CSV table of C-alpha atoms and ligand atoms in Angstrom, one decimal:
chain,number,residue,atom,x,y,z
A,1,UNK,CA,0.1,0.1,0.1
A,2,UNK,CA,1.1,3.6,-0.4
A,3,UNK,CA,1.7,5.3,2.8
A,4,UNK,CA,2.9,9.0,3.8
A,5,UNK,CA,4.1,9.4,7.4
A,6,UNK,CA,4.2,13.1,8.4
A,7,UNK,CA,6.5,13.9,11.3
A,8,UNK,CA,9.7,11.7,11.7
A,9,UNK,CA,10.3,11.5,15.3
A,10,UNK,CA,10.4,8.5,17.6
A,11,UNK,CA,6.9,7.5,16.3
A,12,UNK,CA,7.1,8.7,12.7
A,13,UNK,CA,10.3,7.4,11.5
A,14,UNK,CA,9.9,4.0,13.4
A,15,UNK,CA,6.5,3.5,11.8
A,16,UNK,CA,7.5,4.8,8.3
A,17,UNK,CA,10.6,2.3,8.4
A,18,UNK,CA,8.5,-0.6,9.6
A,19,UNK,CA,5.8,-0.3,7.4
A,20,UNK,CA,8.5,-0.1,4.5
A,21,UNK,CA,9.9,-3.2,5.8
A,22,UNK,CA,6.7,-5.1,5.7
A,23,UNK,CA,6.3,-4.2,2.1
A,24,UNK,CA,4.5,-0.9,1.9
A,25,UNK,CA,5.7,2.1,-0.4
A,26,UNK,CA,6.3,4.9,2.4
A,27,UNK,CA,7.2,8.5,1.9
A,28,UNK,CA,8.3,10.1,5.3
A,29,UNK,CA,8.0,13.9,5.7
A,30,UNK,CA,9.5,16.3,8.1
A,31,UNK,CA,9.7,20.0,8.2
A,32,UNK,CA,13.2,19.8,9.5
A,33,UNK,CA,15.5,19.9,6.4
A,34,UNK,CA,18.6,18.9,8.3
A,35,UNK,CA,16.9,15.8,9.8
A,36,UNK,CA,15.7,14.8,6.3
A,37,UNK,CA,19.1,15.1,4.5
A,38,UNK,CA,20.5,12.9,7.3
A,39,UNK,CA,17.6,10.4,6.9
A,40,UNK,CA,18.1,10.4,3.0
A,41,UNK,CA,21.7,9.2,3.9
A,42,UNK,CA,20.2,6.3,5.8
A,43,UNK,CA,21.1,7.5,9.1
A,44,UNK,CA,18.6,7.9,11.8
A,45,UNK,CA,18.6,11.0,14.0
A,46,UNK,CA,17.7,8.9,17.0
A,47,UNK,CA,19.3,5.8,18.5
A,48,UNK,CA,16.9,2.9,18.2
A,49,UNK,CA,18.3,-0.7,17.9
A,50,UNK,CA,17.7,-2.0,14.4
A,51,UNK,CA,16.4,1.2,13.1
A,52,UNK,CA,19.3,2.3,10.8
A,53,UNK,CA,19.3,-1.3,9.2
A,54,UNK,CA,15.5,-1.3,8.1
A,55,UNK,CA,15.9,2.2,7.0
A,56,UNK,CA,18.7,1.4,4.8
A,57,UNK,CA,17.1,-1.8,3.5
A,58,UNK,CA,13.7,-0.1,2.8
A,59,UNK,CA,15.8,2.6,0.9
A,60,UNK,CA,17.8,0.2,-1.1
A,61,UNK,CA,14.3,-1.8,-2.0
A,62,UNK,CA,12.9,1.8,-3.2
A,63,UNK,CA,10.1,1.6,-0.6
A,64,UNK,CA,11.2,4.3,1.7
A,65,UNK,CA,11.9,7.8,0.9
A,66,UNK,CA,12.5,11.0,3.0
A,67,UNK,CA,11.5,14.6,1.8
A,68,UNK,CA,10.3,17.9,3.1
A,69,UNK,CA,7.7,18.1,0.3
A,70,UNK,CA,4.2,17.5,1.9
A,71,UNK,CA,2.4,17.8,-1.5
A,72,UNK,CA,4.3,15.0,-2.7
A,73,UNK,CA,3.7,12.9,0.2
A,74,UNK,CA,0.0,13.7,0.3
A,75,UNK,CA,-0.4,12.7,-3.5
A,76,UNK,CA,1.6,9.6,-3.0
A,77,UNK,CA,-0.1,8.2,0.2
A,78,UNK,CA,-3.6,6.4,0.3
A,79,UNK,CA,-3.1,6.4,4.0
A,80,UNK,CA,-1.6,9.7,5.6
A,81,UNK,CA,-0.1,9.4,9.2
A,82,UNK,CA,0.1,12.4,11.3
A,83,UNK,CA,3.0,11.7,13.9
A,84,UNK,CA,4.2,15.3,15.0
A,85,UNK,CA,4.6,16.2,18.7
A,86,UNK,CA,1.7,17.0,21.0
A,87,UNK,CA,3.9,18.7,23.8
A,88,UNK,CA,2.3,19.9,27.1
A,89,UNK,CA,1.3,23.5,27.4
A,90,UNK,CA,1.9,25.4,30.8
A,91,UNK,CA,-1.8,24.7,32.1
A,92,UNK,CA,-1.4,21.0,31.3
A,93,UNK,CA,-3.3,20.8,28.1
A,94,UNK,CA,-1.7,19.3,25.0
A,95,UNK,CA,-0.6,21.7,22.4
A,96,UNK,CA,-2.3,20.7,19.3
A,97,UNK,CA,-0.8,23.1,17.0
A,98,UNK,CA,1.6,20.9,15.0
A,99,UNK,CA,-1.3,18.3,14.4
A,100,UNK,CA,-3.6,21.3,13.1
A,101,UNK,CA,-0.8,22.7,11.0
A,102,UNK,CA,-0.4,19.2,9.4
A,103,UNK,CA,-4.1,18.8,9.1
A,104,UNK,CA,-4.2,22.2,7.3
A,105,UNK,CA,-1.4,21.0,5.0
A,106,UNK,CA,-3.2,17.9,4.0
A,107,UNK,CA,-6.3,20.0,3.4
A,108,UNK,CA,-4.6,22.2,1.1
A,109,UNK,CA,-2.8,19.4,-0.9
A,110,UNK,CA,-5.5,16.8,-1.0
A,111,UNK,CA,-6.5,15.6,-4.4
A,112,UNK,CA,-7.1,12.2,-6.3
A,113,UNK,CA,-8.9,9.2,-4.8
A,114,UNK,CA,-9.9,8.3,-1.3
A,115,UNK,CA,-7.5,8.7,1.6
A,116,UNK,CA,-7.4,7.7,5.1
A,117,UNK,CA,-6.0,10.3,7.5
A,118,UNK,CA,-4.5,8.7,10.7
A,119,UNK,CA,-3.9,10.3,13.9
A,120,UNK,CA,-0.8,8.4,15.2
A,121,UNK,CA,0.1,11.3,17.6
A,122,UNK,CA,-1.3,11.2,21.1
A,123,UNK,CA,-4.2,13.9,20.5
A,124,UNK,CA,-6.6,15.2,23.0
A,125,UNK,CA,-9.9,13.5,23.0
A,126,UNK,CA,-12.1,14.9,20.1
A,127,UNK,CA,-9.0,15.6,17.9
A,128,UNK,CA,-10.2,13.1,15.3
A,129,UNK,CA,-13.2,15.4,14.6
A,130,UNK,CA,-11.2,18.5,14.6
A,131,UNK,CA,-8.7,17.2,12.1
A,132,UNK,CA,-11.7,16.3,9.7
A,133,UNK,CA,-13.0,19.6,9.9
A,134,UNK,CA,-9.7,21.4,9.3
A,135,UNK,CA,-9.0,19.2,6.3
A,136,UNK,CA,-12.4,19.8,5.0
A,137,UNK,CA,-12.0,23.7,5.5
A,138,UNK,CA,-8.7,23.2,3.5
A,139,UNK,CA,-10.5,21.2,0.6
A,140,UNK,CA,-13.5,23.8,0.5
A,141,UNK,CA,-11.1,26.6,-0.3
A,142,UNK,CA,-10.3,24.9,-3.7
A,143,UNK,CA,-12.1,24.0,-6.7
A,144,UNK,CA,-10.5,20.6,-7.2
A,145,UNK,CA,-12.7,17.4,-6.8
A,146,UNK,CA,-11.3,15.0,-4.2
A,147,UNK,CA,-12.2,11.3,-3.7
A,148,UNK,CA,-13.1,11.7,-0.1
A,149,UNK,CA,-11.4,10.8,3.2
A,150,UNK,CA,-11.9,9.4,6.5
A,151,UNK,CA,-10.0,9.8,9.9
A,152,UNK,CA,-8.7,7.0,11.9
A,153,UNK,CA,-7.4,7.0,15.5
A,154,UNK,CA,-4.6,4.7,15.8
A,155,UNK,CA,-2.5,5.4,19.0
A,156,UNK,CA,1.1,4.3,19.4
A,157,UNK,CA,2.4,2.4,22.4
A,158,UNK,CA,6.1,2.0,21.6
A,159,UNK,CA,8.6,2.4,24.3
A,160,UNK,CA,11.8,4.6,23.3
A,161,UNK,CA,14.8,2.1,23.2
A,162,UNK,CA,12.7,-0.8,21.9
A,163,UNK,CA,10.6,1.0,19.4
A,164,UNK,CA,11.3,-1.2,16.4
A,165,UNK,CA,10.8,-4.4,18.5
A,166,UNK,CA,7.6,-3.0,19.9
A,167,UNK,CA,6.3,-2.2,16.4
A,168,UNK,CA,6.7,-5.6,15.0
A,169,UNK,CA,5.6,-7.2,18.4
A,170,UNK,CA,2.6,-5.1,19.5
A,171,UNK,CA,0.6,-6.2,22.5
A,172,UNK,CA,-2.4,-4.8,20.5
A,173,UNK,CA,-3.3,-2.7,17.6
A,174,UNK,CA,-6.1,-0.1,18.3
A,175,UNK,CA,-8.0,1.4,15.3
A,176,UNK,CA,-10.8,3.9,15.9
A,177,UNK,CA,-13.1,5.3,13.1
A,178,UNK,CA,-16.7,5.7,12.0
A,179,UNK,CA,-15.7,4.3,8.6
A,180,UNK,CA,-15.6,0.7,7.8
A,181,UNK,CA,-13.8,1.4,4.6
A,182,UNK,CA,-11.1,3.1,6.6
A,183,UNK,CA,-10.8,0.5,9.0
A,184,UNK,CA,-10.5,-2.3,6.4
A,185,UNK,CA,-7.8,-0.3,4.7
A,186,UNK,CA,-5.8,-0.1,8.2
A,187,UNK,CA,-6.4,-3.8,8.8
A,188,UNK,CA,-4.8,-4.6,5.4
A,189,UNK,CA,-2.0,-2.2,6.1
A,190,UNK,CA,-1.2,-4.0,9.4
A,191,UNK,CA,-2.0,-7.5,8.3
A,192,UNK,CA,1.7,-8.8,8.1
A,193,UNK,CA,2.1,-7.6,11.7
A,194,UNK,CA,-1.0,-9.0,12.9
A,195,UNK,CA,-0.1,-12.4,11.4
A,196,UNK,CA,3.6,-12.1,12.9
A,197,UNK,CA,5.2,-12.7,9.5
A,198,UNK,CA,8.1,-10.5,10.4
A,199,UNK,CA,9.0,-12.1,13.8
A,200,UNK,CA,11.1,-15.2,14.5
A,201,UNK,CA,8.5,-17.0,16.6
A,202,UNK,CA,5.7,-17.6,14.1
A,203,UNK,CA,3.7,-19.9,16.5
A,204,UNK,CA,2.6,-16.8,18.5
A,205,UNK,CA,-1.0,-16.2,18.3
A,206,UNK,CA,-2.0,-13.3,15.9
A,207,UNK,CA,-1.8,-9.7,17.3
A,208,UNK,CA,-5.3,-8.6,18.7
A,209,UNK,CA,-6.8,-5.9,16.7
A,210,UNK,CA,-9.2,-3.6,18.8
A,211,UNK,CA,-11.6,-1.8,16.5
A,212,UNK,CA,-13.4,0.9,18.1
A,213,UNK,CA,-15.1,4.3,17.5
A,214,UNK,CA,-12.8,7.5,17.1
A,215,UNK,CA,-13.3,8.8,20.7
A,216,UNK,CA,-12.8,5.5,22.4
A,217,UNK,CA,-9.6,4.9,20.5
A,218,UNK,CA,-8.2,8.2,21.5
A,219,UNK,CA,-9.3,7.6,25.1
A,220,UNK,CA,-7.5,4.3,25.1
A,221,UNK,CA,-4.0,5.9,24.8
A,222,UNK,CA,-4.7,8.3,27.7
A,223,UNK,CA,-6.2,5.7,29.9
A,224,UNK,CA,-3.2,3.0,29.2
A,225,UNK,CA,-0.7,5.8,30.3
A,226,UNK,CA,-2.6,7.0,33.2
A,227,UNK,CA,-3.1,3.6,34.5
A,228,UNK,CA,0.7,3.0,34.2
A,229,UNK,CA,1.6,6.2,35.8
A,230,UNK,CA,-1.0,5.5,38.7
A,231,UNK,CA,0.5,2.1,39.2
A,232,UNK,CA,4.0,3.6,39.7
A,233,UNK,CA,2.5,6.2,42.1
A,234,UNK,CA,0.7,3.4,44.1
A,235,UNK,CA,4.0,1.4,44.6
A,236,UNK,CA,5.7,4.6,45.5
A,237,UNK,CA,3.3,5.1,48.1
A,238,UNK,CA,3.3,1.6,49.3
A,239,UNK,CA,7.4,2.1,49.6
A,240,UNK,CA,6.6,5.1,51.7
A,241,UNK,CA,4.5,3.2,54.1
A,242,UNK,CA,7.1,0.3,54.0
A,243,UNK,CA,9.8,2.7,55.1
A,244,UNK,CA,7.7,3.6,58.2
A,245,UNK,CA,6.5,0.0,59.1
A,246,UNK,CA,9.8,-1.5,58.6
A,247,UNK,CA,9.0,-3.5,55.3
A,248,UNK,CA,11.0,-3.9,52.3
A,249,UNK,CA,9.3,-2.6,49.2
A,250,UNK,CA,11.3,-4.8,46.7
A,251,UNK,CA,10.0,-8.0,48.5
A,252,UNK,CA,6.4,-6.5,48.6
A,253,UNK,CA,6.4,-5.6,45.0
A,254,UNK,CA,7.7,-9.3,44.2
A,255,UNK,CA,4.8,-10.7,46.4
A,256,UNK,CA,2.0,-8.7,44.8
A,257,UNK,CA,3.4,-8.6,41.4
A,258,UNK,CA,3.2,-12.5,40.9
A,259,UNK,CA,-0.6,-12.3,41.2
A,260,UNK,CA,-1.4,-12.5,37.5
A,261,UNK,CA,-4.2,-10.0,38.2
A,262,UNK,CA,-1.9,-7.3,39.3
A,263,UNK,CA,1.5,-8.2,37.3
A,264,UNK,CA,4.9,-7.3,37.9
A,265,UNK,CA,5.6,-4.6,35.6
A,266,UNK,CA,5.5,-0.9,36.7
A,267,UNK,CA,5.9,-1.9,40.2
A,268,UNK,CA,9.6,-0.7,40.8
A,269,UNK,CA,9.6,1.9,43.6
A,270,UNK,CA,11.8,4.9,42.9
A,271,UNK,CA,12.0,8.7,42.1
A,272,UNK,CA,8.7,8.7,40.2
A,273,UNK,CA,7.5,8.7,36.8
A,274,UNK,CA,8.7,11.2,33.9
A,275,UNK,CA,9.6,11.0,30.3
A,276,UNK,CA,8.3,12.4,27.4
A,277,UNK,CA,4.7,10.9,27.5
A,278,UNK,CA,3.4,10.2,31.0
A,279,UNK,CA,3.4,13.7,32.5
A,280,UNK,CA,1.8,15.3,29.5
A,281,UNK,CA,-0.8,12.6,28.8
A,282,UNK,CA,-1.8,12.3,32.4
A,283,UNK,CA,-2.2,16.0,32.7
A,284,UNK,CA,-4.1,16.2,29.6
A,285,UNK,CA,-6.6,13.6,30.8
A,286,UNK,CA,-7.1,15.5,33.9
A,287,UNK,CA,-7.7,18.7,31.9
A,288,UNK,CA,-10.1,17.0,29.6
A,289,UNK,CA,-12.0,15.5,32.6
A,290,UNK,CA,-12.2,19.1,34.1
A,291,UNK,CA,-13.5,20.5,30.9
A,292,UNK,CA,-16.4,18.0,31.0
A,293,UNK,CA,-17.1,18.9,34.6
A,294,UNK,CA,-15.4,15.8,36.3
A,295,UNK,CA,-12.7,16.1,38.7
A,296,UNK,CA,-10.3,13.1,38.3
A,297,UNK,CA,-9.3,12.9,41.9
A,298,UNK,CA,-7.5,9.5,41.5
A,299,UNK,CA,-5.2,10.9,38.8
A,300,UNK,CA,-4.6,14.2,40.6
A,301,UNK,CA,-3.3,12.0,43.6
A,302,UNK,CA,-1.2,10.1,41.3
A,303,UNK,CA,0.4,13.4,40.2
A,304,UNK,CA,0.8,14.7,43.5
A,305,UNK,CA,2.2,11.3,44.9
A,306,UNK,CA,4.7,11.6,42.1
A,307,UNK,CA,5.6,15.2,42.7
A,308,UNK,CA,6.1,14.3,46.3
A,309,UNK,CA,8.4,11.2,45.6
A,310,UNK,CA,11.1,13.6,44.3
A,311,UNK,CA,11.3,15.1,47.8
A,312,UNK,CA,11.4,11.6,49.3
A,313,UNK,CA,14.5,10.9,47.3
A,314,UNK,CA,16.2,14.1,48.5
A,315,UNK,CA,15.5,13.4,52.1
A,316,UNK,CA,16.9,9.9,51.6
A,317,UNK,CA,20.1,11.5,50.1
A,318,UNK,CA,20.2,13.8,53.1
A,319,UNK,CA,20.1,10.7,55.4
A,320,UNK,CA,23.2,9.3,53.7
A,321,UNK,CA,25.2,12.4,52.7
A,322,UNK,CA,24.2,14.6,55.7
A,323,UNK,CA,25.1,17.9,54.0
A,324,UNK,CA,23.3,18.7,50.6
A,325,UNK,CA,24.6,22.1,50.5
A,326,UNK,CA,26.9,22.5,47.5
A,327,UNK,CA,25.4,19.4,45.7
A,328,UNK,CA,23.1,19.8,42.7
A,329,UNK,CA,20.0,17.8,42.3
A,330,UNK,CA,18.2,18.0,39.0
A,331,UNK,CA,14.5,17.7,39.3
A,332,UNK,CA,12.6,18.3,36.1
B,1,NAD,N1,8.2,9.0,21.9
B,1,NAD,C1,7.4,8.1,22.3
B,1,NAD,O1,7.9,7.3,23.2
B,1,NAD,C2,5.9,8.0,22.0
B,1,NAD,C3,5.1,6.8,22.2
B,1,NAD,C4,3.8,6.9,22.1
B,1,NAD,C5,3.2,8.0,21.5
B,1,NAD,N2,4.0,9.1,21.2
B,1,NAD,C6,3.1,10.4,20.8
B,1,NAD,O2,3.6,10.4,19.3
B,1,NAD,C7,3.7,11.7,19.0
B,1,NAD,C8,5.0,12.0,18.4
B,1,NAD,O3,6.0,11.9,19.4
B,1,NAD,P1,7.5,11.9,18.9
B,1,NAD,O4,8.1,11.4,20.2
B,1,NAD,O5,7.8,11.0,17.7
B,1,NAD,O6,7.8,13.3,18.6
B,1,NAD,P2,9.0,14.0,18.1
B,1,NAD,O7,9.0,15.5,18.7
B,1,NAD,O8,10.2,13.2,18.5
B,1,NAD,O9,8.8,14.1,16.5
B,1,NAD,C9,8.1,15.0,16.0
B,1,NAD,C10,8.7,15.2,14.5
B,1,NAD,O10,7.5,16.0,13.7
B,1,NAD,C11,8.3,16.9,13.0
B,1,NAD,N3,7.3,18.2,12.7
B,1,NAD,C12,6.7,19.1,13.4
B,1,NAD,N4,5.8,19.7,12.7
B,1,NAD,C13,5.9,19.2,11.4
B,1,NAD,C14,5.2,19.7,10.3
B,1,NAD,N5,4.3,20.6,10.2
B,1,NAD,N6,5.4,18.9,9.1
B,1,NAD,C15,6.4,17.8,9.2
B,1,NAD,N7,7.1,17.5,10.3
B,1,NAD,C16,6.9,18.2,11.4
B,1,NAD,C17,9.4,17.4,14.0
B,1,NAD,O11,10.3,17.9,13.3
B,1,NAD,C18,9.8,16.3,14.6
B,1,NAD,O12,10.7,15.5,13.8
B,1,NAD,C19,3.3,12.5,20.2
B,1,NAD,O13,2.0,12.9,20.0
B,1,NAD,C20,3.6,11.6,21.3
B,1,NAD,O14,2.9,12.0,22.4
B,1,NAD,C21,5.3,9.3,21.5
């Protein structure tokens, strides 16, 4: 199938290179021309195990290209992925201006046959509909006839550091749309991954594909990250209680993690959660709930526990080092 991926960060570049590896014809677009020149030489701007290799094999096979030319990408792709960043604004909401800019660009270049526009970025709930409206506005400004389009939410769950592995071995693929036609095209796109055609162990069961409406797919991404962040805050709270009662949180985590209903992952007590996704996704969900008149008390408590946990780490340092004056602790 013909694919265009707009935004080549962790998500877009890995998605584009992996889709080329499974046989699709992919054009990756980025508006950072230095990055594009580097990728055109077969080098990835980020370090991800296996990424350079699949980029080079895709390029040698003539199935993977990099350009800044959005018009060319939109003309090429039957499926257009939006994979630009959605950083947090100071008030906790996600900044959707990059997604909106890409939607406007797609609207002004859309022509030819039917297209599927895919929100791969983690976008606030309702963004699928706003992308649709922005693209329609762009199309309406022109006289050209287009073959129609639908929007799909296809959230990403890869982990930085094992992004290529995760793309070929997903726990599930989530597809949200009101259009059966768009869902069918997405299922065809991912079929080789669903059937495990590109992993060594071919006896694994097929990857589960969760088909939902647009809004539920958007919510799945936020709910997944909010759950994992809350799980970490939970074990940190348990750790703080353990410290007081004389229990060892490592043993406690092992003891509860072996319960298959709980699971051992995300039960390592420590300094708290951070990274590029958890803080912004949890605060966006709290913000969205507030917008709809609901106070997300549990999520707010998870955030508060997380912020407090950094101070717990400082107190422990003080117990060991005694004097912290003159030492630098980076809290961000
Ligand atoms: N990084 C992760 O581990 C991860 C995991 C799951 C989901 N996500 C989500 O995926 C989305 C992308 O994340 P990322 O980490 O890949 O972002 P990133 O910031 O690494 O990359 C975004 C890319 O988009 C490009 N870009 C911005 N505006 C553009 C435009 N108008 N046209 C073309 N290119 C443009 C930037 O130059 C950059 O290369 C975010 O919504 C993020 O929350 C990220």
